[in-house]
Structures are given as C-alpha cells and as structure tokens.
XYZ file of N, CA and C in Angstrom:
684
model
N -0.679 17.900 -4.039
C -0.475 16.505 -4.408
C -1.417 16.124 -5.548
N -0.869 15.585 -6.618
C -1.685 15.128 -7.721
C -2.258 13.748 -7.399
N -3.568 13.627 -7.483
C -4.216 12.358 -7.162
C -3.958 11.330 -8.252
N -3.764 10.084 -7.832
C -3.602 8.985 -8.785
C -4.944 8.396 -9.188
N -6.036 8.916 -8.619
C -7.374 8.393 -8.921
C -8.342 9.542 -9.201
N -7.853 10.585 -9.854
C -8.639 11.810 -10.024
C -9.947 11.578 -10.768
N -9.927 10.804 -11.859
C -11.147 10.574 -12.637
C -12.179 9.781 -11.831
N -11.711 8.777 -11.132
C -12.615 7.977 -10.305
C -13.235 8.843 -9.208
N -12.444 9.696 -8.604
C -12.982 10.586 -7.576
C -14.074 11.480 -8.159
N -13.888 11.941 -9.387
C -14.914 12.754 -10.015
C -16.218 12.009 -10.167
N -16.141 10.732 -10.482
C -17.339 9.932 -10.671
C -18.020 9.566 -9.349
N -17.268 9.660 -8.262
C -17.806 9.291 -6.948
C -18.146 10.493 -6.080
N -17.997 11.678 -6.623
C -18.184 12.891 -5.827
C -19.551 12.885 -5.119
N -19.538 13.223 -3.834
C -20.770 13.286 -3.063
C -21.145 11.986 -2.378
N -20.319 10.934 -2.533
C -20.618 9.644 -1.917
C -19.722 9.407 -0.700
N -20.113 8.441 0.112
C -19.279 8.035 1.246
C -17.943 7.502 0.748
N -17.976 6.780 -0.368
C -16.756 6.202 -0.924
C -15.761 7.292 -1.322
N -16.280 8.389 -1.845
C -15.413 9.517 -2.201
C -14.644 9.994 -0.966
N -15.345 10.186 0.141
C -14.707 10.680 1.361
C -13.643 9.702 1.862
N -13.952 8.411 1.812
C -12.990 7.396 2.261
C -11.755 7.408 1.384
N -11.944 7.515 0.078
C -10.811 7.496 -0.844
C -9.921 8.720 -0.683
N -10.537 9.877 -0.510
C -9.748 11.105 -0.325
C -8.890 10.998 0.941
N -9.476 10.504 2.022
C -8.724 10.387 3.272
C -7.656 9.306 3.176
N -7.961 8.197 2.503
C -6.966 7.132 2.348
C -5.772 7.623 1.539
N -6.045 8.334 0.466
C -4.943 8.863 -0.343
C -4.121 9.872 0.462
N -4.783 10.666 1.277
C -4.061 11.620 2.125
C -3.145 10.885 3.096
N -3.646 9.788 3.680
C -2.814 9.030 4.617
C -1.653 8.348 3.909
N -1.886 7.848 2.711
C -0.781 7.258 1.947
C 0.302 8.303 1.691
N -0.111 9.515 1.354
C 0.846 10.580 1.095
C 1.595 10.966 2.375
N 0.882 11.033 3.493
C 1.526 11.348 4.770
C 2.548 10.281 5.141
N 2.216 9.022 4.893
C 3.154 7.937 5.169
C 4.395 8.074 4.294
N 4.191 8.370 3.031
C 5.321 8.552 2.109
C 6.240 9.663 2.594
N 5.649 10.757 3.044
C 6.444 11.887 3.522
C 7.186 11.537 4.813
N 6.541 10.780 5.698
C 7.194 10.416 6.961
C 8.318 9.416 6.741
N 8.240 8.635 5.674
C 9.306 7.680 5.356
C 10.440 8.315 4.560
N 10.191 9.460 3.949
C 11.186 10.048 3.048
C 12.479 10.407 3.774
N 12.377 10.956 5.002
C 13.584 11.290 5.761
C 14.367 10.024 6.099
N 13.624 8.970 6.464
C 14.283 7.693 6.775
C 15.072 7.179 5.574
N 14.444 7.158 4.400
C 15.137 6.681 3.212
C 16.329 7.575 2.870
N 16.138 8.872 3.004
C 17.204 9.807 2.644
C 18.422 9.654 3.542
N 18.181 9.491 4.848
C 19.300 9.430 5.789
C 19.868 8.026 5.954
N 19.004 7.024 5.955
C 19.488 5.658 6.187
C 19.999 4.998 4.913
N 19.449 5.428 3.761
C 19.748 4.782 2.472
C 19.430 3.289 2.543
N 18.414 2.954 3.336
C 18.054 1.554 3.563
C 16.925 1.170 2.614
N 17.264 0.982 1.361
C 16.285 0.627 0.341
C 16.235 -0.893 0.152
N 15.109 -1.378 -0.360
C 15.025 -2.798 -0.709
C 16.037 -3.108 -1.816
N 16.667 -4.276 -1.779
C 17.571 -4.649 -2.869
C 16.816 -4.695 -4.192
N 17.466 -4.293 -5.256
C 16.828 -4.287 -6.572
C 16.287 -5.668 -6.926
N 15.034 -5.685 -7.371
C 14.445 -6.924 -7.865
C 14.191 -7.987 -6.822
N 14.111 -7.629 -5.546
C 13.949 -8.629 -4.491
C 12.573 -9.299 -4.574
N 11.551 -8.664 -4.028
C 10.203 -9.224 -4.081
C 9.964 -10.419 -3.185
N 10.908 -10.712 -2.277
C 10.746 -11.896 -1.419
C 9.530 -11.787 -0.513
N 9.187 -10.562 -0.106
C 8.047 -10.393 0.795
C 6.717 -10.676 0.103
N 6.721 -10.778 -1.228
C 5.492 -11.054 -1.977
C 5.223 -12.547 -2.121
N 6.211 -13.380 -1.762
C 6.059 -14.829 -1.897
C 5.345 -15.408 -0.676
N 4.457 -16.335 -0.932
C 3.681 -16.974 0.141
C 2.999 -15.932 1.030
N 2.525 -14.875 0.396
C 1.883 -13.805 1.149
C 0.794 -13.176 0.295
N -0.338 -12.924 0.940
C -1.419 -12.171 0.321
C -2.020 -11.280 1.391
N -2.035 -9.965 1.177
C -2.481 -9.067 2.243
C -3.966 -9.164 2.541
N -4.295 -8.995 3.808
C -5.665 -8.740 4.222
C -5.894 -7.242 4.109
N -7.091 -6.847 3.687
C -7.374 -5.443 3.443
C -8.473 -4.904 4.346
N -8.270 -3.669 4.800
C -9.362 -2.899 5.371
C -10.252 -2.408 4.234
N -11.457 -1.967 4.578
C -12.352 -1.447 3.540
C -11.698 -0.297 2.776
N -11.042 0.619 3.477
C -10.447 1.775 2.807
C -9.345 1.352 1.846
N -8.585 0.322 2.200
C -7.511 -0.152 1.320
C -8.094 -0.824 0.075
N -9.145 -1.610 0.271
C -9.780 -2.272 -0.870
C -10.404 -1.248 -1.814
N -11.043 -0.224 -1.251
C -11.633 0.829 -2.081
C -10.565 1.551 -2.879
N -9.454 1.862 -2.232
C -8.396 2.579 -2.957
C -7.781 1.698 -4.041
N -7.551 0.441 -3.721
C -6.993 -0.480 -4.712
C -7.929 -0.624 -5.905
N -9.222 -0.746 -5.626
C -10.213 -0.858 -6.698
C -10.237 0.413 -7.547
N -10.241 1.565 -6.881
C -10.260 2.840 -7.604
C -8.997 3.013 -8.441
N -7.858 2.640 -7.873
C -6.581 2.777 -8.590
C -6.573 1.889 -9.830
N -7.075 0.675 -9.698
C -7.132 -0.227 -10.850
C -8.079 0.305 -11.923
N -9.246 0.773 -11.518
C -10.198 1.311 -12.488
C -9.632 2.544 -13.196
N -8.848 3.313 -12.487
C -8.245 4.522 -13.058
C -7.070 4.200 -13.980
N -6.215 3.256 -13.548
C -4.928 3.058 -14.210
C -4.808 1.760 -14.999
N -5.617 0.769 -14.673
C -5.560 -0.523 -15.370
C -6.989 -1.045 -15.534
N -7.777 -0.324 -16.293
C -9.203 -0.626 -16.356
C -9.484 -2.044 -16.841
N -8.742 -2.522 -17.833
C -8.965 -3.882 -18.343
C -8.735 -4.917 -17.250
N -7.653 -4.755 -16.491
C -7.387 -5.679 -15.390
C -8.445 -5.565 -14.303
N -8.906 -4.346 -14.053
C -9.947 -4.147 -13.038
C -11.207 -4.927 -13.396
N -11.595 -4.885 -14.664
C -12.808 -5.590 -15.080
C -12.626 -7.102 -15.007
N -11.410 -7.583 -15.267
C -11.149 -9.024 -15.119
C -11.256 -9.430 -13.652
N -10.685 -8.598 -12.774
C -10.725 -8.918 -11.342
C -12.148 -8.838 -10.815
N -12.946 -7.927 -11.365
C -14.364 -7.869 -10.980
C -15.057 -9.193 -11.273
N -14.560 -9.915 -12.287
C -15.067 -11.249 -12.604
C -14.267 -12.334 -11.896
N -13.447 -11.922 -10.902
C -12.660 -12.824 -10.052
C -11.558 -13.535 -10.817
N -10.999 -12.846 -11.818
C -9.837 -13.352 -12.558
C -8.683 -12.396 -12.299
N -7.653 -12.878 -11.590
C -6.474 -12.068 -11.308
C -5.403 -12.394 -12.347
N -5.034 -11.437 -13.206
C -4.154 -11.717 -14.340
C -2.803 -12.332 -13.977
N -2.239 -11.992 -12.800
C -0.902 -12.481 -12.457
C -0.923 -13.588 -11.400
N -2.087 -14.057 -11.041
C -2.192 -15.028 -9.950
C -1.541 -16.348 -10.330
N -0.573 -16.799 -9.505
C 0.098 -18.078 -9.750
C -0.025 -19.035 -8.571
N -0.752 -18.620 -7.536
C -0.962 -19.483 -6.383
C 0.203 -19.542 -5.414
N 1.304 -18.846 -5.721
C 2.494 -18.912 -4.868
C 2.900 -17.552 -4.317
N 2.396 -16.493 -4.914
C 2.771 -15.147 -4.505
C 1.510 -14.310 -4.334
N 1.702 -13.063 -3.920
C 0.597 -12.103 -3.971
C 0.030 -12.112 -5.383
N -1.289 -12.072 -5.553
C -1.867 -12.138 -6.892
C -1.511 -10.955 -7.790
N -0.846 -9.945 -7.252
C -0.397 -8.814 -8.073
C 1.107 -8.838 -8.332
N 1.754 -9.927 -7.971
C 3.189 -10.078 -8.220
C 3.413 -10.460 -9.678
N 4.175 -9.623 -10.379
C 4.483 -9.863 -11.793
C 5.936 -10.300 -11.912
N 6.149 -11.571 -12.133
C 7.509 -12.117 -12.192
C 8.288 -11.594 -13.383
N 7.600 -11.139 -14.416
C 8.277 -10.682 -15.628
C 8.705 -9.218 -15.553
N 8.342 -8.535 -14.482
C 8.714 -7.141 -14.303
C 9.722 -7.044 -13.163
N 10.823 -6.366 -13.380
C 11.882 -6.314 -12.366
C 11.429 -5.628 -11.087
N 10.371 -4.798 -11.163
C 9.842 -4.142 -9.964
C 8.766 -4.985 -9.289
N 8.281 -6.012 -9.980
C 7.378 -7.050 -9.475
C 5.956 -6.593 -9.140
N 5.776 -5.560 -8.334
C 4.416 -5.169 -7.937
C 3.714 -4.502 -9.114
N 2.611 -5.095 -9.552
C 1.889 -4.565 -10.715
C 0.888 -3.478 -10.339
N 0.706 -3.233 -9.034
C -0.222 -2.165 -8.598
C 0.471 -1.277 -7.569
N 1.704 -0.926 -7.819
C 2.522 -0.224 -6.824
C 1.818 1.012 -6.265
N 1.205 1.812 -7.133
C 0.519 3.014 -6.668
C -0.737 2.740 -5.875
N -1.277 1.526 -5.976
C -2.509 1.174 -5.270
C -2.313 0.179 -4.156
N -1.069 -0.118 -3.817
C -0.778 -1.147 -2.805
C -1.262 -0.719 -1.423
N -1.542 -1.683 -0.539
C -2.093 -1.360 0.785
C -1.018 -0.919 1.775
N -1.458 -0.572 2.984
C -0.541 -0.059 3.993
C 0.577 -1.042 4.320
N 0.262 -2.326 4.498
C 1.281 -3.278 4.927
C 2.426 -3.332 3.937
N 2.134 -3.223 2.645
C 3.180 -3.264 1.635
C 3.999 -1.975 1.650
N 3.361 -0.862 1.961
C 4.074 0.407 2.052
C 4.971 0.452 3.289
N 4.573 -0.261 4.344
C 5.313 -0.245 5.598
C 6.419 -1.288 5.656
N 6.283 -2.360 4.888
C 7.218 -3.477 5.007
C 8.639 -3.009 4.709
N 9.542 -3.252 5.664
C 10.940 -2.882 5.486
C 11.238 -1.436 5.812
N 10.200 -0.640 6.091
C 10.415 0.782 6.382
C 9.480 1.236 7.491
N 9.500 0.492 8.606
C 8.671 0.855 9.752
C 9.300 0.327 11.026
N 8.900 0.925 12.136
C 9.297 0.462 13.462
C 8.138 -0.297 14.091
N 8.467 -0.993 15.169
C 7.440 -1.597 16.005
C 7.398 -0.848 17.331
N 6.295 -0.986 18.040
C 6.191 -0.384 19.363
C 6.791 -1.310 20.396
N 7.798 -0.855 21.108
C 8.435 -1.675 22.126
C 7.882 -1.403 23.508
N 8.578 -1.886 24.524
C 8.153 -1.669 25.909
C 8.264 -0.186 26.262
N 7.388 0.235 27.149
C 7.384 1.610 27.639
C 7.202 2.632 26.517
N 6.587 2.189 25.420
C 6.321 3.103 24.329
C 7.508 3.420 23.448
N 8.668 2.800 23.706
C 9.851 3.075 22.900
C 9.765 2.326 21.575
N 10.177 2.967 20.531
C 10.191 2.327 19.225
C 11.364 1.349 19.112
N 11.137 0.287 18.382
C 12.211 -0.659 18.086
C 12.238 -0.909 16.575
N 13.415 -1.199 16.061
C 13.588 -1.404 14.615
C 14.465 -2.615 14.382
N 14.161 -3.344 13.329
C 15.041 -4.422 12.902
C 15.020 -4.457 11.387
N 16.118 -4.845 10.744
C 16.141 -4.921 9.285
C 15.189 -5.996 8.784
N 14.710 -5.807 7.580
C 13.830 -6.796 6.948
C 14.456 -8.175 7.005
N 13.637 -9.168 7.298
C 14.166 -10.524 7.439
C 14.701 -11.076 6.117
N 14.310 -10.475 5.016
C 14.792 -10.937 3.713
C 16.043 -10.195 3.245
N 16.453 -9.171 3.995
C 17.592 -8.369 3.564
C 18.868 -9.205 3.657
N 19.643 -9.295 2.584
C 20.846 -10.141 2.590
C 21.853 -9.714 3.659
N 22.311 -10.675 4.441
C 23.271 -10.356 5.502
C 24.571 -9.819 4.926
N 24.911 -10.262 3.723
C 26.138 -9.771 3.099
C 26.055 -8.262 2.837
N 24.867 -7.784 2.474
C 24.685 -6.354 2.240
C 24.663 -5.577 3.555
N 24.102 -6.188 4.600
C 24.112 -5.546 5.910
C 25.544 -5.373 6.415
N 26.363 -6.382 6.185
C 27.748 -6.356 6.665
C 28.585 -5.298 5.954
N 28.178 -4.928 4.749
C 28.949 -3.947 3.969
C 28.608 -2.506 4.323
N 27.544 -2.321 5.120
C 27.171 -0.959 5.498
C 28.195 -0.376 6.470
N 28.251 0.929 6.544
C 29.194 1.599 7.423
C 28.434 2.505 8.398
N 28.328 2.087 9.698
C 28.858 0.846 10.261
C 28.004 -0.364 9.870
N 28.541 -1.572 10.010
C 27.769 -2.775 9.669
C 26.499 -2.884 10.516
N 25.476 -3.471 9.930
C 24.197 -3.662 10.606
C 23.968 -5.151 10.816
N 23.540 -5.518 12.010
C 23.267 -6.915 12.315
C 21.790 -7.221 12.109
N 21.477 -8.479 11.861
C 20.087 -8.889 11.695
C 19.514 -9.197 13.078
N 19.181 -8.138 13.793
C 18.650 -8.234 15.153
C 17.772 -7.030 15.421
N 17.146 -7.025 16.581
C 16.303 -5.899 16.961
C 17.157 -4.793 17.589
N 16.905 -3.567 17.163
C 17.606 -2.407 17.700
C 16.613 -1.543 18.485
N 17.003 -1.104 19.658
C 16.204 -0.121 20.366
C 16.161 1.156 19.543
N 15.085 1.923 19.699
C 14.912 3.114 18.882
C 16.090 4.067 18.948
N 16.588 4.332 20.157
C 17.694 5.272 20.315
C 18.958 4.746 19.633
N 19.165 3.437 19.707
C 20.336 2.835 19.069
C 20.240 2.955 17.548
N 19.059 2.667 17.022
C 18.869 2.759 15.573
C 18.957 4.207 15.103
N 18.408 5.117 15.894
C 18.445 6.525 15.500
C 19.884 7.046 15.503
N 20.702 6.528 16.405
C 22.108 6.915 16.428
C 22.825 6.414 15.178
N 22.434 5.229 14.709
C 23.049 4.645 13.509
C 22.656 5.408 12.256
N 21.385 5.775 12.155
C 20.853 6.290 10.888
C 20.424 7.754 10.929
N 20.451 8.377 12.112
C 19.998 9.766 12.279
C 18.523 9.939 11.934
N 17.792 8.854 11.955
C 16.361 8.901 11.641
C 15.736 7.571 12.022
N 14.411 7.569 12.126
C 13.663 6.337 12.339
C 12.422 6.357 11.450
N 12.012 5.207 10.931
C 10.772 5.165 10.153
C 9.558 5.205 11.068
N 8.356 5.407 10.520
C 7.146 5.466 11.344
C 6.829 4.132 12.015
N 6.021 4.195 13.058
C 5.618 2.995 13.793
C 4.408 2.363 13.111
N 4.501 1.085 12.804
C 3.453 0.404 12.051
C 2.108 0.474 12.753
N 2.070 0.234 14.051
C 0.777 0.221 14.752
C 0.120 1.597 14.728
N 0.919 2.660 14.811
C 0.360 4.010 14.753
C -0.292 4.269 13.399
N 0.392 3.856 12.348
C -0.133 4.055 10.990
C -1.427 3.277 10.807
N -1.461 2.031 11.287
C -2.645 1.201 11.087
C -3.823 1.682 11.930
N -3.555 2.248 13.093
C -4.640 2.829 13.887
C -5.298 3.982 13.129
N -4.495 4.789 12.472
C -5.039 5.880 11.671
C -5.831 5.330 10.495
N -5.336 4.249 9.890
C -6.035 3.648 8.752
C -7.404 3.127 9.155
N -7.488 2.491 10.312
C -8.764 1.968 10.805
C -9.774 3.092 11.016
N -9.289 4.272 11.396
C -10.187 5.388 11.677
C -10.850 5.948 10.422
N -10.344 5.594 9.237
C -10.908 6.114 7.984
C -12.331 5.603 7.783
N -12.546 4.321 8.076
C -13.892 3.753 7.950
C -14.181 2.928 9.198
N -14.461 3.595 10.329
C -14.601 2.911 11.619
C -15.758 1.927 11.693
N -16.707 1.997 10.763
C -17.820 1.053 10.765
C -17.443 -0.282 10.144
N -16.237 -0.343 9.545
C -15.789 -1.582 8.907
C -14.310 -1.766 9.210
N -14.008 -2.319 10.394
C -12.626 -2.410 10.860
C -12.046 -3.816 10.697
N -12.852 -4.767 10.231
C -12.344 -6.121 10.007
C -11.569 -6.160 8.691
N -10.512 -6.958 8.664
C -9.764 -7.140 7.425
C -10.211 -8.423 6.737
N -10.147 -8.422 5.418
C -10.563 -9.566 4.605
C -9.471 -9.836 3.572
N -9.229 -11.095 3.274
C -8.210 -11.472 2.303
C -8.458 -10.761 0.973
N -7.399 -10.267 0.379
C -7.478 -9.460 -0.839
C -8.377 -10.077 -1.894
N -8.150 -11.342 -2.227
C -8.900 -11.962 -3.323
C -10.379 -12.145 -2.987
N -10.712 -12.127 -1.696
C -12.110 -12.269 -1.300
C -12.841 -10.928 -1.261
N -12.098 -9.835 -1.102
C -12.719 -8.528 -0.939
C -12.676 -7.669 -2.201
N -11.578 -7.736 -2.961
C -11.384 -6.792 -4.061
C -12.387 -6.932 -5.205
N -12.702 -8.133 -5.690
C -13.645 -8.212 -6.817
C -14.983 -7.536 -6.530
N -15.537 -7.794 -5.362
C -16.815 -7.178 -5.010
C -16.697 -5.674 -4.831
N -15.522 -5.210 -4.377
C -15.326 -3.772 -4.203
C -15.280 -3.072 -5.556
N -14.652 -3.691 -6.547
C -14.643 -3.118 -7.895
C -16.057 -3.075 -8.446
N -16.810 -4.156 -8.268
C -18.204 -4.169 -8.743
C -19.025 -3.090 -8.045
N -18.757 -2.893 -6.781
C -19.461 -1.845 -6.015
C -19.204 -0.461 -6.604
N -17.948 -0.167 -6.946
C -17.639 1.140 -7.520
C -18.261 1.295 -8.902
N -18.254 0.246 -9.690
C -18.882 0.314 -11.017
C -20.382 0.584 -10.881
N -20.995 -0.026 -9.892
C -22.428 0.199 -9.661
C -22.684 1.648 -9.252
N -21.808 2.188 -8.399
C -21.973 3.578 -7.965
C -21.778 4.527 -9.142
N -20.841 4.217 -10.053
C -20.682 5.050 -11.249
C -22.022 5.174 -11.973
N -22.712 4.042 -12.114
C -23.992 4.036 -12.814
C -25.041 4.836 -12.039
N -25.106 4.598 -10.732
C -26.095 5.287 -9.913
C -25.806 6.786 -9.825
N -24.542 7.156 -9.995
C -24.159 8.556 -9.905
C -24.246 9.264 -11.256
N -24.847 8.585 -12.246
C -25.098 9.245 -13.516
C -24.126 8.937 -14.612
N -23.275 7.899 -14.445
C -22.345 7.506 -15.502
C -22.523 6.020 -15.724
N -23.068 5.646 -16.896
C -23.373 4.240 -17.146
C -22.310 3.555 -17.988
N -21.092 4.120 -17.991
C -19.989 3.537 -18.741
C -19.175 2.649 -17.819
N -18.584 1.586 -18.341
C -17.745 0.708 -17.533
C -16.440 1.376 -17.117
N -15.981 2.347 -17.872
C -14.669 2.915 -17.624
C -14.770 4.273 -16.950
N -13.887 4.564 -15.996
C -13.892 5.866 -15.344
C -13.242 6.941 -16.195
N -12.844 6.630 -17.417
C -12.172 7.613 -18.250
C -13.137 8.613 -18.872
N -14.433 8.418 -18.653
C -15.399 9.391 -19.135
C -15.341 10.660 -18.313
N -16.110 11.665 -18.693
C -16.106 12.942 -17.982
C -16.760 12.784 -16.609
N -16.177 13.358 -15.573
C -16.828 13.337 -14.258
C -18.164 14.058 -14.312
N -19.061 13.680 -13.404
C -20.361 14.355 -13.418
C -20.208 15.807 -12.981
N -21.206 16.611 -13.271
C -21.086 18.053 -13.078
C -20.873 18.450 -11.629
N -21.332 17.607 -10.690
C -21.214 17.971 -9.278
C -19.773 17.984 -8.812
N -18.862 17.372 -9.593
C -17.458 17.334 -9.182
C -16.704 18.574 -9.612
N -17.355 19.422 -10.410
C -16.641 20.590 -10.948
C -16.368 21.599 -9.839
C-alpha cells in the first residue's frame, strides 16, 4: 500500500505520532478493503454530487483521526494546513462540514484524510440484538432510486440475513470499526469537535518536525536520516 502521508511519516520517524499514524492508515486501508466487496456486490454507491451528510454536520475526532487529518493536509495541501493552524478554515461557511467544497462536484476537500465516520457513512451496519448485524439505507438516499433497484429497497431497517440475501454481502459494523480506532491511542479516547482539535494538532506536528531536526514549515523537505 502506498502511503498518502509518506513524507510526513519520514519527518516523524521514531515518535509516538509516527506509530499512531502508521496504525491509523493501516486501519483506514483495512476498512476500505472490507467495504470493497460490499460496493462490488451491492452497487450501493452514494448518488453523484450528493453531499447531504456534510450539511449541518461537523465530525468529532479521536486523537488518531486528528493526527492523520493534520498529516494528510501537511502532505497534500500544505498551504491550507498552515491556514488551519492559524484557525482559518478555507471552505468554512457555518452551514456544512468546514471541509465541504460547494464548488467541487465531489464536495469533500480532504477525501483522503477524512475520519472514520465519513468513511463509514452509508456503508456500514449497526449491531443489533443478540449480536446480529442490521443494515438500513442512508437516510439521504432518494427513495426514487431505491425503488428502481432490482429488487426494490425500502427505507427501513433490514436484519443482517435479510440484507445479505438481497446483496450477497454486508458492510462492516460501525461499532467494531470504532472500537479498533479507539485502541490506536488508548490514552486519548475522548472525541473533540474537528475545528477545536485540528488547528492545535497541525501546530503540534510542525513543532515535532522542528524538534526532529527539520526546521522547515513544509513536509516536502527530505526526511531525516533515521527514516531511511
């Protein structure tokens, strides 16, 4: 797997943050792989250009999610990362997630760095009674599109066995995924609102870059020798 934060990882080599980021990226990849069969068999993708789940919503982040988001921004959108470190979110409009870009048809401006809840939304099960999985279509999914599926899908809760019969697959269970996420940094299991946690997390990584022997603002410089 090619890392989306390879340069940042080089600058953090040997730190606690490095270990957290490596494990978080591994879990993101595992989640992607566990969802791939569901998408392939169910063909249950979000409607093009929807973004309804980003309205009136801002995710709370675990420490590992904030670290990964900060690292991803520093790696892939360094200018925006430095603005956010100063508590300026370029796309913030007060009505959507601060990373929602209305001018882009895909909307999420940090898709590769998004947290677990955004990766799970619309493609996860819940834990039902007696440990059985339950699934229901996204509440924003148009009923007209559900009705056109073969067989038609209703906007209701389906028992796991019923849903698996319909789609020959089931997505991962959200609570199971989040339990694994909490285990990445067990000393910090509280979640904090994105806008309250991310700026300080970016500043923290920039400070570690300096302490780790790189006094440049950008992670695009050469990783320190210990990462070789």
